[in-house]
Amino acid sequence: MAASTVTTIHSFPPELLALIFQNVAEPAPSEVRLHDLPKPRFLENFDRPLKDVSLVSWHWRNVALPLLFRHVIWSLGWGDWDRVVEQGRLQGDPLADLPLLGFLRDSGLGRHVDSLTVITGIHFRGRASSQPPPPPPRTTGTDAEDSIINHLAPKDSSPNTFSEDYNWVWDLIFSVVDPRRFTLIATPKTLGRLLSRMVFMGDSWSFNVNPMHVLSLSRPTKDPLPSSSSSSSSSSSSSSSSSFPPPTPSTSSVRPNVPTTSLFTIRPWTALLLNEGSSTRVYRTDEYFHRRPPSILPALLGSGTFPNDTLLIPPTVTSLSYVAIFPLSSHFEMLVRNLPRLDRLYVQLVPNDDMLCRPDALRHVQPSDLWMERDGCFDLALQYLQVDPAPGEEGLDDGTPEGLDDGTAEDDPDSNNWRHLREFASGDVADVDDWQWIVREVCGERGERGCRWRVESEGVLVRHADDNDLGASHACPFCNRSQGQHRPDFLRPQNSLSLRPPRD
């Protein structure tokens, strides 16, 4: 009788092992935590079963390596870039001083990278034109944290215009990897430098010290792999451009001294996320409503002065997610009045963690100020949400939102972009009262004109495609005034946020 063959997991073919390992891997923090408050090490994950699997044997490691490098987090300091620039000046291999990119290129793992997150240091060398500002006023707080703010106030308090061309950075990165999502986590000043735009720093002392913002670009799928012929030509082209000169001001005749930024067009991105973190610290200052946060938002929207008067968001982007914890309504108004043409807009203005329960987070802050500014943000957005999708109806021919003063459409040339919006999503649904008010304002007050929006799910409003949909079975429950308080089942009162005063 022939001896029976014993099959062990070590004898499984690599394809089957890879399938098993895929189920071991957990969701990447760089994918699921982009809406969280950016803070040091907020993407760290101490539970790493896939990495533990790769330590079992060399065979398992070889199978797990493509999965281990699907989601890459790359921390860079200013010294790394300086070494790359110096290497390029010497006509050497710029990847020699960037071991991660060099490893991905040499091992062939670059094609397996699905998302790349670059966290760059707060101290980034380079040239910037700035004027020395007067010393900023001090806060009235007496705690040690406020003392640190006042001590650091003069350091980063000037507007900065960056005219250096950093397109070689994007060419270098995307010659090695072809990610579905690319994320930058950096201070607003560093983002402005990398995107060759201006960032106003005059009031930065009153906001977080060295805040980290998140800028993420994504697309549904990756580009198909090139053929062998095109691959060889691309490799030769990448090798010819492997040595990059140091960043220098552009000499473009169209936009003098302001180079174009290829990051937004180097891949066909369809979604953009901007997470500007928390602005709660500014509420400790007097007349906080006059402050301007350090932000790359004006440059993205093309709503600022030169060089921020050109839209950076490409037309391929149809989904925009904006996350900011209690921003000033004057800052949010910039997004509302300069919204690019989109299909989907996601807005989150309150934290999704226990921030409001921590005494240190609201020290020297009046909670009513936070909610007043947050409510003002949604008031602005709701006025534009009620713009009809099709011209020709009485009172809406010019695209002027209902309830706004005459001349608004003339002052806001991009206000008609709200007509094209198909979906509005709120990340603040835990605030049940406010979400109920939003739906009632958008859907329940239009009377005989019918509701143009319906509640698709918790926190999501979807515009009806045409008038024929207004009477469909999935119509918004708020259209029927006989439903009393217009309260869907999913608006659960137990989810209400603490310290939230009732809306008038």
Short mmCIF file of C-alpha atoms in Angstrom, two decimals, residues 182-497:
data_model
loop_
_atom_site.label_atom_id
_atom_site.label_comp_id
_atom_site.label_asym_id
_atom_site.label_seq_id
_atom_site.Cartn_x
_atom_site.Cartn_y
_atom_site.Cartn_z
CA PHE A 182 -1.23 59.44 -3.59
CA THR A 183 -1.26 61.34 -0.29
CA LEU A 184 0.83 64.21 1.01
CA ILE A 185 0.93 64.95 4.75
CA ALA A 186 2.80 68.14 5.52
CA THR A 187 2.49 71.61 6.96
CA PRO A 188 0.62 74.15 4.81
CA LYS A 189 3.91 75.94 4.19
CA THR A 190 5.54 72.76 2.88
CA LEU A 191 2.50 72.01 0.69
CA GLY A 192 2.74 75.49 -0.75
CA ARG A 193 6.41 74.95 -1.53
CA LEU A 194 5.86 71.59 -3.21
CA LEU A 195 2.94 72.95 -5.25
CA SER A 196 4.73 76.22 -6.10
CA ARG A 197 1.99 78.39 -4.67
CA MET A 198 1.46 81.04 -2.02
CA VAL A 199 0.40 80.29 1.56
CA PHE A 200 -0.60 83.11 3.87
CA MET A 201 1.20 82.72 7.18
CA GLY A 202 0.37 86.04 8.80
CA ASP A 203 -2.04 84.53 11.33
CA SER A 204 -0.48 81.09 11.63
CA TRP A 205 0.62 81.83 15.20
CA SER A 206 -3.03 81.83 16.32
CA PHE A 207 -3.74 78.38 14.85
CA ASN A 208 -1.97 75.13 15.63
CA VAL A 209 1.80 75.22 15.91
CA ASN A 210 3.16 73.43 12.83
CA PRO A 211 -0.17 71.88 11.82
CA MET A 212 -0.16 68.85 9.55
CA HIS A 213 -2.60 68.91 6.64
CA VAL A 214 -3.56 66.01 4.39
CA LEU A 215 -3.86 66.30 0.61
CA SER A 216 -4.89 63.07 -1.09
CA LEU A 217 -5.53 62.32 -4.77
CA SER A 218 -7.11 59.06 -5.90
CA ARG A 219 -8.70 57.25 -8.81
CA PRO A 220 -10.89 54.13 -9.02
CA THR A 221 -8.30 51.89 -10.69
CA LYS A 222 -4.67 52.00 -11.68
CA ASP A 223 -3.52 52.50 -15.24
CA PRO A 224 -2.96 49.27 -17.20
CA LEU A 225 0.62 48.08 -17.25
CA PRO A 226 2.49 49.24 -20.39
CA SER A 227 3.54 46.79 -23.05
CA SER A 228 7.12 45.62 -23.29
CA SER A 229 7.94 48.03 -26.10
CA SER A 230 6.42 51.00 -24.34
CA SER A 231 7.98 49.83 -21.09
CA SER A 232 11.44 49.88 -22.60
CA SER A 233 10.87 53.30 -24.07
CA SER A 234 9.53 54.60 -20.77
CA SER A 235 12.45 53.10 -18.89
CA SER A 236 14.89 54.76 -21.25
CA SER A 237 13.06 58.04 -20.86
CA SER A 238 13.03 57.70 -17.08
CA SER A 239 16.71 56.85 -17.07
CA SER A 240 17.43 59.88 -19.20
CA SER A 241 15.55 62.00 -16.69
CA SER A 242 16.90 60.21 -13.65
CA SER A 243 19.20 63.13 -12.91
CA PHE A 244 17.11 66.13 -11.97
CA PRO A 245 18.47 69.65 -11.63
CA PRO A 246 17.92 71.53 -8.41
CA PRO A 247 14.60 73.39 -8.22
CA THR A 248 14.80 76.71 -10.01
CA PRO A 249 12.25 79.42 -10.72
CA SER A 250 10.27 78.88 -13.89
CA THR A 251 10.82 81.10 -16.93
CA SER A 252 7.39 80.46 -18.46
CA SER A 253 6.15 83.42 -20.47
CA VAL A 254 2.54 82.66 -19.58
CA ARG A 255 2.96 82.49 -15.82
CA PRO A 256 6.26 84.22 -15.04
CA ASN A 257 8.07 82.95 -11.96
CA VAL A 258 5.25 80.50 -11.16
CA PRO A 259 5.76 77.01 -12.61
CA THR A 260 2.86 74.75 -13.37
CA THR A 261 2.33 71.81 -11.04
CA SER A 262 2.22 68.43 -12.77
CA LEU A 263 1.08 66.49 -9.68
CA PHE A 264 -2.60 67.05 -10.45
CA THR A 265 -2.33 65.88 -14.05
CA ILE A 266 0.40 63.22 -13.82
CA ARG A 267 -2.40 60.66 -13.37
CA PRO A 268 -6.14 60.84 -14.19
CA TRP A 269 -7.22 61.55 -10.61
CA THR A 270 -10.97 61.52 -10.00
CA ALA A 271 -11.17 62.35 -6.26
CA LEU A 272 -9.41 64.84 -4.01
CA LEU A 273 -9.40 65.02 -0.22
CA LEU A 274 -8.15 67.95 1.85
CA ASN A 275 -7.99 67.53 5.63
CA GLU A 276 -6.99 70.77 7.36
CA GLY A 277 -7.17 69.47 10.90
CA SER A 278 -8.50 71.47 13.84
CA SER A 279 -8.90 75.23 14.12
CA THR A 280 -10.10 75.25 17.72
CA ARG A 281 -7.01 77.04 19.00
CA VAL A 282 -7.85 80.22 17.08
CA TYR A 283 -11.00 80.60 19.17
CA ARG A 284 -8.79 81.44 22.15
CA THR A 285 -7.84 84.76 20.57
CA ASP A 286 -9.74 88.03 20.53
CA GLU A 287 -11.64 88.72 17.32
CA TYR A 288 -10.86 85.24 16.03
CA PHE A 289 -13.25 85.78 13.12
CA HIS A 290 -10.72 88.15 11.51
CA ARG A 291 -7.99 85.50 11.35
CA ARG A 292 -6.88 83.67 8.22
CA PRO A 293 -5.71 80.07 8.61
CA PRO A 294 -2.59 78.83 6.84
CA SER A 295 -4.12 76.78 4.05
CA ILE A 296 -3.51 75.51 0.54
CA LEU A 297 -7.27 75.72 -0.18
CA PRO A 298 -7.11 79.10 -2.02
CA ALA A 299 -4.47 77.68 -4.35
CA LEU A 300 -6.50 74.52 -5.04
CA LEU A 301 -9.60 76.57 -5.88
CA GLY A 302 -7.77 79.33 -7.74
CA SER A 303 -9.56 81.85 -5.55
CA GLY A 304 -6.62 83.89 -4.30
CA THR A 305 -4.35 86.53 -5.69
CA PHE A 306 -1.43 85.78 -7.99
CA PRO A 307 -0.10 83.09 -8.08
CA ASN A 308 -3.15 81.44 -6.47
CA ASP A 309 -5.56 82.70 -9.12
CA THR A 310 -5.34 79.56 -11.27
CA LEU A 311 -7.42 76.48 -10.46
CA LEU A 312 -5.19 73.53 -9.51
CA ILE A 313 -7.98 70.93 -9.29
CA PRO A 314 -8.12 69.27 -12.72
CA PRO A 315 -11.41 68.67 -14.56
CA THR A 316 -11.00 64.91 -14.11
CA VAL A 317 -11.70 65.32 -10.38
CA THR A 318 -15.44 64.84 -9.80
CA SER A 319 -15.41 64.17 -6.05
CA LEU A 320 -14.11 66.55 -3.38
CA SER A 321 -13.87 65.74 0.33
CA TYR A 322 -13.19 68.62 2.69
CA VAL A 323 -12.41 67.92 6.35
CA ALA A 324 -11.77 70.72 8.81
CA ILE A 325 -12.61 70.67 12.51
CA PHE A 326 -14.55 73.81 13.40
CA PRO A 327 -13.14 76.02 10.63
CA LEU A 328 -13.95 79.70 10.50
CA SER A 329 -17.01 80.33 8.36
CA SER A 330 -15.09 83.04 6.48
CA HIS A 331 -12.60 80.37 5.40
CA PHE A 332 -15.30 77.85 4.48
CA GLU A 333 -17.03 80.52 2.42
CA MET A 334 -14.08 80.38 0.04
CA LEU A 335 -14.96 76.77 -0.79
CA VAL A 336 -18.67 77.53 -1.16
CA ARG A 337 -18.22 80.49 -3.48
CA ASN A 338 -15.46 78.91 -5.58
CA LEU A 339 -16.62 75.32 -5.81
CA PRO A 340 -15.28 73.66 -8.96
CA ARG A 341 -17.55 71.56 -11.13
CA LEU A 342 -18.12 68.32 -9.21
CA ASP A 343 -20.51 65.41 -8.96
CA ARG A 344 -19.95 64.81 -5.25
CA LEU A 345 -19.05 67.00 -2.27
CA TYR A 346 -18.28 65.60 1.18
CA VAL A 347 -17.97 67.96 4.16
CA GLN A 348 -16.94 67.11 7.72
CA LEU A 349 -16.66 69.96 10.23
CA VAL A 350 -16.82 68.21 13.62
CA PRO A 351 -14.43 65.62 15.04
CA ASN A 352 -15.21 61.93 14.80
CA ASP A 353 -13.33 61.09 18.00
CA ASP A 354 -13.61 62.07 21.68
CA MET A 355 -12.04 65.49 21.19
CA LEU A 356 -15.06 67.34 22.61
CA CYS A 357 -14.85 65.27 25.78
CA ARG A 358 -11.26 66.23 26.55
CA PRO A 359 -10.92 69.28 28.82
CA ASP A 360 -7.61 70.33 27.29
CA ALA A 361 -9.08 70.54 23.78
CA LEU A 362 -11.52 73.33 24.69
CA ARG A 363 -9.41 75.18 27.23
CA HIS A 364 -10.07 78.96 27.03
CA VAL A 365 -12.64 78.32 24.27
CA GLN A 366 -16.33 79.17 24.35
CA PRO A 367 -18.11 76.11 22.86
CA SER A 368 -20.87 78.35 21.55
CA ASP A 369 -18.32 80.05 19.27
CA LEU A 370 -17.37 76.71 17.74
CA TRP A 371 -20.94 75.76 16.94
CA MET A 372 -21.86 79.22 15.71
CA GLU A 373 -19.08 79.11 13.13
CA ARG A 374 -19.91 75.52 12.18
CA ASP A 375 -23.58 76.42 11.71
CA GLY A 376 -22.54 79.41 9.63
CA CYS A 377 -20.61 77.08 7.32
CA PHE A 378 -23.62 74.87 6.67
CA ASP A 379 -25.88 77.91 6.27
CA LEU A 380 -23.68 79.03 3.39
CA ALA A 381 -23.67 75.60 1.76
CA LEU A 382 -27.42 75.12 2.06
CA GLN A 383 -28.17 78.35 0.21
CA TYR A 384 -26.33 76.97 -2.81
CA LEU A 385 -27.72 73.45 -2.49
CA GLN A 386 -31.15 74.85 -3.27
CA VAL A 387 -30.10 76.03 -6.72
CA ASP A 388 -32.12 74.22 -9.37
CA PRO A 389 -30.19 71.80 -11.61
CA ALA A 390 -31.89 73.11 -14.76
CA PRO A 391 -32.35 76.77 -15.80
CA GLY A 392 -35.70 78.23 -16.80
CA GLU A 393 -37.67 78.04 -13.57
CA GLU A 394 -39.00 81.23 -12.10
CA GLY A 395 -36.50 83.01 -9.88
CA LEU A 396 -33.64 80.67 -10.73
CA ASP A 397 -32.80 81.57 -14.32
CA ASP A 398 -29.50 83.15 -13.42
CA GLY A 399 -28.41 80.49 -10.97
CA THR A 400 -28.79 82.78 -7.97
CA PRO A 401 -29.35 80.73 -4.82
CA GLU A 402 -32.61 81.37 -3.06
CA GLY A 403 -32.32 83.69 -0.12
CA LEU A 404 -29.15 85.45 -1.30
CA ASP A 405 -29.00 89.12 -2.17
CA ASP A 406 -29.20 90.32 -5.75
CA GLY A 407 -25.87 90.38 -7.51
CA THR A 408 -24.55 87.24 -5.84
CA ALA A 409 -24.27 85.43 -9.17
CA GLU A 410 -22.25 88.33 -10.57
CA ASP A 411 -19.93 88.27 -7.58
CA ASP A 412 -19.59 84.47 -7.72
CA PRO A 413 -18.94 83.40 -11.32
CA ASP A 414 -18.56 79.77 -10.25
CA SER A 415 -21.82 79.58 -8.28
CA ASN A 416 -23.47 77.76 -11.19
CA ASN A 417 -21.20 74.79 -10.48
CA TRP A 418 -23.60 73.91 -7.66
CA ARG A 419 -26.17 73.11 -10.36
CA HIS A 420 -24.04 70.15 -11.46
CA LEU A 421 -23.63 68.70 -7.98
CA ARG A 422 -25.32 65.29 -7.79
CA GLU A 423 -24.47 64.24 -4.23
CA PHE A 424 -23.88 66.11 -0.99
CA ALA A 425 -22.53 64.10 1.95
CA SER A 426 -22.05 65.25 5.52
CA GLY A 427 -19.62 63.68 7.97
CA ASP A 428 -21.44 65.34 10.87
CA VAL A 429 -24.45 63.03 11.07
CA ALA A 430 -23.66 62.28 14.71
CA ASP A 431 -25.11 65.74 15.30
CA VAL A 432 -28.66 64.49 14.76
CA ASP A 433 -30.39 67.82 15.28
CA ASP A 434 -28.27 69.56 12.68
CA TRP A 435 -28.59 66.77 10.10
CA GLN A 436 -32.35 66.85 10.61
CA TRP A 437 -32.31 70.60 10.08
CA ILE A 438 -30.20 70.25 6.90
CA VAL A 439 -32.60 67.77 5.33
CA ARG A 440 -35.63 69.82 6.31
CA GLU A 441 -34.11 73.00 4.86
CA VAL A 442 -33.14 71.35 1.58
CA CYS A 443 -36.14 69.10 1.07
CA GLY A 444 -39.01 70.17 3.28
CA GLU A 445 -39.49 73.83 2.55
CA ARG A 446 -40.01 73.80 -1.21
CA GLY A 447 -43.75 73.14 -1.05
CA GLU A 448 -45.48 72.63 -4.35
CA ARG A 449 -42.24 72.99 -6.27
CA GLY A 450 -41.22 69.52 -5.13
CA CYS A 451 -38.06 68.30 -3.51
CA ARG A 452 -35.00 68.18 -5.72
CA TRP A 453 -33.06 66.04 -3.23
CA ARG A 454 -33.69 62.74 -1.51
CA VAL A 455 -32.05 61.06 1.46
CA GLU A 456 -30.02 58.23 -0.03
CA SER A 457 -28.54 57.06 3.26
CA GLU A 458 -27.42 58.42 6.59
CA GLY A 459 -25.62 61.68 5.87
CA VAL A 460 -26.06 61.53 2.08
CA LEU A 461 -28.35 63.66 -0.08
CA VAL A 462 -28.73 62.80 -3.77
CA ARG A 463 -30.28 65.11 -6.33
CA HIS A 464 -33.10 63.74 -8.44
CA ALA A 465 -32.08 63.18 -12.05
CA ASP A 466 -35.18 64.90 -13.48
CA ASP A 467 -38.72 65.92 -12.64
CA ASN A 468 -40.01 62.39 -13.34
CA ASP A 469 -38.15 61.15 -10.27
CA LEU A 470 -39.92 63.52 -7.89
CA GLY A 471 -42.83 61.15 -7.39
CA ALA A 472 -40.81 57.95 -7.29
CA SER A 473 -41.09 55.53 -4.41
CA HIS A 474 -37.65 56.52 -3.13
CA ALA A 475 -38.55 60.22 -2.92
CA CYS A 476 -37.33 62.18 0.06
CA PRO A 477 -39.54 61.57 3.13
CA PHE A 478 -39.45 65.27 3.92
CA CYS A 479 -41.45 66.14 0.80
CA ASN A 480 -44.65 64.94 2.47
CA ARG A 481 -45.67 67.51 5.04
CA SER A 482 -48.09 65.05 6.63
CA GLN A 483 -45.11 63.28 8.16
CA GLY A 484 -45.15 65.64 11.13
CA GLN A 485 -41.65 66.37 12.39
CA HIS A 486 -39.96 64.96 9.26
CA ARG A 487 -37.74 62.62 11.26
CA PRO A 488 -36.47 59.46 9.49
CA ASP A 489 -35.77 56.41 11.61
CA PHE A 490 -32.01 56.64 11.18
CA LEU A 491 -31.87 60.07 12.87
CA ARG A 492 -31.17 58.58 16.27
CA PRO A 493 -31.28 61.06 19.16
CA GLN A 494 -28.74 59.06 21.17
CA ASN A 495 -26.04 60.09 18.68
CA SER A 496 -26.29 63.78 19.49
CA LEU A 497 -22.99 65.49 20.22
#
